[in-house]
Amino acid sequence: NHVVLENQAFIATQYPLPQYLPKFWEISQDASLIVDLTNTVDLLKGLVEYYPDLNLSKECGNLVLSCESKTKIGPAEFD
């Protein structure tokens, strides 16, 4: 979902499918915050992180992505 509040764009999402990653990042370019709603247990099902690790960059289509900050919140049993 793409939400705009007081001139700030936010994205709330579950893991995009690999074939849609370039389009996902294209429409997410102006977002000031992306909230990943995927349960950590889903990572055990073979899903991979679709964003780069903190302070690293990653190419996706014609974009270069970087992660400036990352905060994990949720129950401790999923850490």
XYZ file of N, CA, C and O in Angstrom:
316
model
N 0.838 -1.181 0.000
C 0.000 0.000 0.000
C 0.879 1.239 0.000
O 1.860 1.301 0.716
N 0.482 2.214 -0.775
C 1.199 3.481 -0.858
C 0.350 4.527 -0.152
O -0.808 4.726 -0.493
N 0.893 5.163 0.870
C 0.143 6.110 1.691
C 0.884 7.442 1.684
O 2.106 7.479 1.819
N 0.151 8.542 1.529
C 0.754 9.871 1.602
C 0.100 10.623 2.759
O -1.112 10.760 2.813
N 0.915 11.065 3.710
C 0.462 11.840 4.858
C 1.325 13.087 4.962
O 2.550 12.989 5.055
N 0.694 14.240 4.936
C 1.425 15.501 5.088
C 2.668 15.561 4.209
O 3.772 15.802 4.669
N 2.498 15.287 2.941
C 3.558 15.378 1.934
C 4.696 14.380 2.124
O 5.782 14.579 1.624
N 4.474 13.321 2.877
C 5.462 12.256 3.017
C 4.834 10.964 2.525
O 3.705 10.639 2.877
N 5.577 10.228 1.723
C 5.076 8.962 1.175
C 5.625 7.806 1.996
O 6.795 7.780 2.352
N 4.768 6.845 2.285
C 5.139 5.657 3.043
C 4.698 4.428 2.264
O 3.673 4.439 1.594
N 5.446 3.363 2.368
C 5.097 2.088 1.752
C 4.987 1.056 2.868
O 5.895 0.923 3.686
N 3.880 0.316 2.900
C 3.716 -0.816 3.811
C 3.540 -2.046 2.925
O 2.656 -2.074 2.074
N 4.405 -3.038 3.100
C 4.427 -4.139 2.146
C 4.820 -5.462 2.791
O 5.399 -5.495 3.861
N 4.484 -6.531 2.106
C 5.080 -7.827 2.375
C 6.121 -8.027 1.276
O 6.247 -7.200 0.375
N 6.868 -9.115 1.345
C 7.918 -9.330 0.356
C 7.357 -9.316 -1.062
O 6.467 -10.094 -1.376
N 7.887 -8.444 -1.922
C 7.479 -8.487 -3.320
C 8.069 -9.740 -3.985
O 9.141 -10.205 -3.597
N 7.367 -10.255 -4.956
C 7.892 -11.400 -5.700
C 9.098 -10.958 -6.513
O 9.159 -9.811 -6.975
N 10.089 -11.848 -6.692
C 11.321 -11.471 -7.383
C 11.105 -10.807 -8.741
O 11.787 -9.847 -9.084
N 10.136 -11.285 -9.508
C 9.915 -10.718 -10.840
C 9.363 -9.286 -10.789
O 9.397 -8.572 -11.775
N 8.880 -8.862 -9.623
C 8.329 -7.512 -9.487
C 9.255 -6.554 -8.748
O 8.887 -5.404 -8.510
N 10.455 -6.995 -8.389
C 11.365 -6.126 -7.624
C 11.695 -4.815 -8.337
O 11.615 -3.753 -7.713
N 12.077 -4.822 -9.622
C 12.377 -3.531 -10.263
C 11.181 -2.572 -10.224
O 11.338 -1.387 -9.938
N 9.978 -3.071 -10.472
C 8.787 -2.215 -10.443
C 8.502 -1.730 -9.019
O 8.152 -0.574 -8.796
N 8.666 -2.621 -8.036
C 8.475 -2.233 -6.640
C 9.375 -1.055 -6.283
O 8.928 -0.061 -5.710
N 10.665 -1.159 -6.622
C 11.592 -0.089 -6.270
C 11.336 1.166 -7.091
O 11.527 2.275 -6.599
N 10.874 1.001 -8.306
C 10.549 2.167 -9.130
C 9.430 2.986 -8.484
O 9.524 4.207 -8.381
N 8.364 2.315 -8.018
C 7.259 3.061 -7.410
C 7.565 3.489 -5.979
O 6.862 4.319 -5.425
N 8.619 2.953 -5.397
C 8.989 3.276 -4.018
C 10.028 4.389 -3.911
O 10.400 4.779 -2.806
N 10.483 4.916 -5.037
C 11.583 5.885 -5.035
C 11.337 7.107 -4.150
O 12.257 7.624 -3.540
N 10.108 7.572 -4.079
C 9.820 8.790 -3.329
C 9.374 8.533 -1.896
O 9.021 9.465 -1.176
N 9.388 7.279 -1.485
C 8.953 6.951 -0.125
C 10.012 7.358 0.885
O 11.192 7.098 0.706
N 9.564 8.002 1.968
C 10.510 8.361 3.019
C 10.690 7.212 4.008
O 11.625 7.207 4.790
N 9.785 6.219 3.948
C 9.841 5.086 4.863
C 9.186 3.882 4.200
O 8.126 4.011 3.590
N 9.825 2.723 4.318
C 9.235 1.477 3.849
C 9.112 0.564 5.059
O 10.093 0.303 5.752
N 7.893 0.102 5.331
C 7.635 -0.787 6.452
C 7.394 -2.176 5.890
O 6.455 -2.393 5.129
N 8.257 -3.113 6.237
C 8.152 -4.494 5.776
C 7.302 -5.261 6.783
O 7.678 -5.410 7.933
N 6.159 -5.756 6.331
C 5.217 -6.428 7.218
C 5.352 -7.940 7.218
O 4.528 -8.639 7.780
N 6.393 -8.453 6.600
C 6.576 -9.896 6.499
C 7.036 -10.464 7.841
O 7.949 -9.952 8.470
N 6.405 -11.531 8.254
C 6.763 -12.222 9.485
C 8.144 -12.856 9.311
O 8.441 -13.433 8.273
N 8.965 -12.766 10.305
C 10.316 -13.325 10.244
C 10.295 -14.814 9.913
O 11.204 -15.314 9.254
N 9.266 -15.517 10.324
C 9.152 -16.948 10.034
C 9.157 -17.194 8.532
O 9.662 -18.201 8.040
N 8.630 -16.232 7.750
C 8.614 -16.382 6.297
C 10.009 -16.450 5.704
O 10.212 -17.020 4.643
N 10.991 -15.861 6.375
C 12.370 -15.956 5.893
C 12.841 -17.404 5.879
O 13.662 -17.791 5.067
N 12.314 -18.198 6.780
C 12.686 -19.610 6.843
C 12.108 -20.395 5.668
O 12.523 -21.514 5.408
N 11.152 -19.807 4.969
C 10.539 -20.453 3.806
C 11.314 -20.190 2.529
O 10.869 -20.524 1.450
N 12.464 -19.560 2.621
C 13.299 -19.337 1.459
C 13.224 -17.940 0.876
O 13.869 -17.661 -0.123
N 12.472 -17.040 1.494
C 12.440 -15.672 1.008
C 13.755 -14.986 1.356
O 14.340 -15.250 2.400
N 14.212 -14.140 0.499
C 15.450 -13.400 0.760
C 15.107 -11.923 0.915
O 14.103 -11.450 0.401
N 15.949 -11.199 1.621
C 15.726 -9.772 1.786
C 15.836 -9.090 0.431
O 16.764 -9.353 -0.331
N 14.912 -8.226 0.130
C 14.875 -7.552 -1.171
C 15.525 -6.181 -1.124
O 15.526 -5.448 -2.097
N 16.092 -5.835 0.001
C 16.776 -4.559 0.163
C 18.207 -4.854 0.605
O 18.502 -5.915 1.140
N 19.126 -3.916 0.381
C 20.521 -4.161 0.769
C 20.712 -4.122 2.280
O 19.897 -3.554 3.008
N 21.787 -4.723 2.729
C 22.146 -4.643 4.137
C 22.502 -3.201 4.490
O 22.828 -2.391 3.618
N 22.449 -2.898 5.760
C 22.736 -1.561 6.251
C 24.086 -1.065 5.748
O 25.086 -1.786 5.804
N 24.102 0.153 5.232
C 25.305 0.838 4.722
C 25.932 0.168 3.507
O 27.094 0.422 3.198
N 25.195 -0.675 2.813
C 25.670 -1.270 1.567
C 24.725 -0.862 0.449
O 23.636 -0.356 0.685
N 25.141 -1.082 -0.784
C 24.271 -0.779 -1.911
C 24.040 -2.043 -2.731
O 24.779 -3.023 -2.624
N 22.977 -1.991 -3.543
C 22.569 -3.144 -4.339
C 21.897 -2.624 -5.600
O 21.107 -1.686 -5.537
N 22.218 -3.214 -6.751
C 21.579 -2.822 -7.997
C 20.296 -3.608 -8.193
O 20.219 -4.793 -7.887
N 19.275 -2.927 -8.703
C 18.003 -3.563 -9.018
C 17.445 -2.863 -10.254
O 17.015 -1.713 -10.170
N 17.483 -3.536 -11.397
C 17.087 -2.889 -12.634
C 18.050 -1.756 -12.915
O 19.265 -1.933 -12.848
N 17.526 -0.559 -13.176
C 18.403 0.589 -13.438
C 18.590 1.471 -12.206
O 19.039 2.601 -12.311
N 18.254 0.943 -11.034
C 18.399 1.696 -9.786
C 19.514 1.120 -8.927
O 19.806 -0.065 -8.986
N 20.124 1.967 -8.117
C 21.072 1.530 -7.105
C 20.435 1.847 -5.752
O 20.108 2.992 -5.463
N 20.230 0.815 -4.957
C 19.555 0.949 -3.669
C 20.565 1.036 -2.539
O 21.628 0.430 -2.605
N 20.212 1.758 -1.487
C 21.031 1.775 -0.281
C 20.103 1.794 0.928
O 18.974 2.263 0.851
N 20.585 1.264 2.030
C 19.809 1.207 3.271
C 20.477 2.123 4.285
O 21.606 1.884 4.694
N 19.779 3.185 4.682
C 20.325 4.150 5.625
C 20.064 3.770 7.071
O 20.825 4.127 7.953
N 18.965 3.081 7.323
C 18.681 2.610 8.675
C 17.722 1.434 8.601
O 16.994 1.272 7.634
N 17.765 0.620 9.633
C 16.949 -0.584 9.672
C 16.627 -0.871 11.128
O 17.520 -0.927 11.972
N 15.340 -1.032 11.426
C 14.906 -1.324 12.783
C 13.983 -2.518 12.745
O 13.013 -2.529 11.999
N 14.288 -3.520 13.539
C 13.449 -4.705 13.625
C 12.621 -4.608 14.885
O 13.149 -4.407 15.973
N 11.312 -4.750 14.722
C 10.432 -4.734 15.878
C 9.528 -5.969 15.798
O 9.195 -6.433 14.726
N 9.202 -6.497 16.935
C 8.344 -7.667 16.976
C 8.701 -8.549 18.153
O 9.622 -8.258 18.921
N 7.984 -9.654 18.281
C 8.228 -10.561 19.408
C 9.655 -11.114 19.411
O 10.207 -11.427 18.360
N 10.219 -11.239 20.579
C 11.600 -11.718 20.726
C 11.784 -13.128 20.188
O 12.857 -13.475 19.716
N 10.740 -13.967 20.204
C 10.900 -15.346 19.741
C 11.162 -15.435 18.240
O 11.554 -16.466 17.747
N 10.994 -14.339 17.514
C 11.263 -14.346 16.083
C 12.646 -13.791 15.755
O 13.018 -13.674 14.627
N 13.412 -13.385 16.737
C 14.759 -12.845 16.490
C 15.741 -13.927 16.133
O 15.621 -15.047 16.487
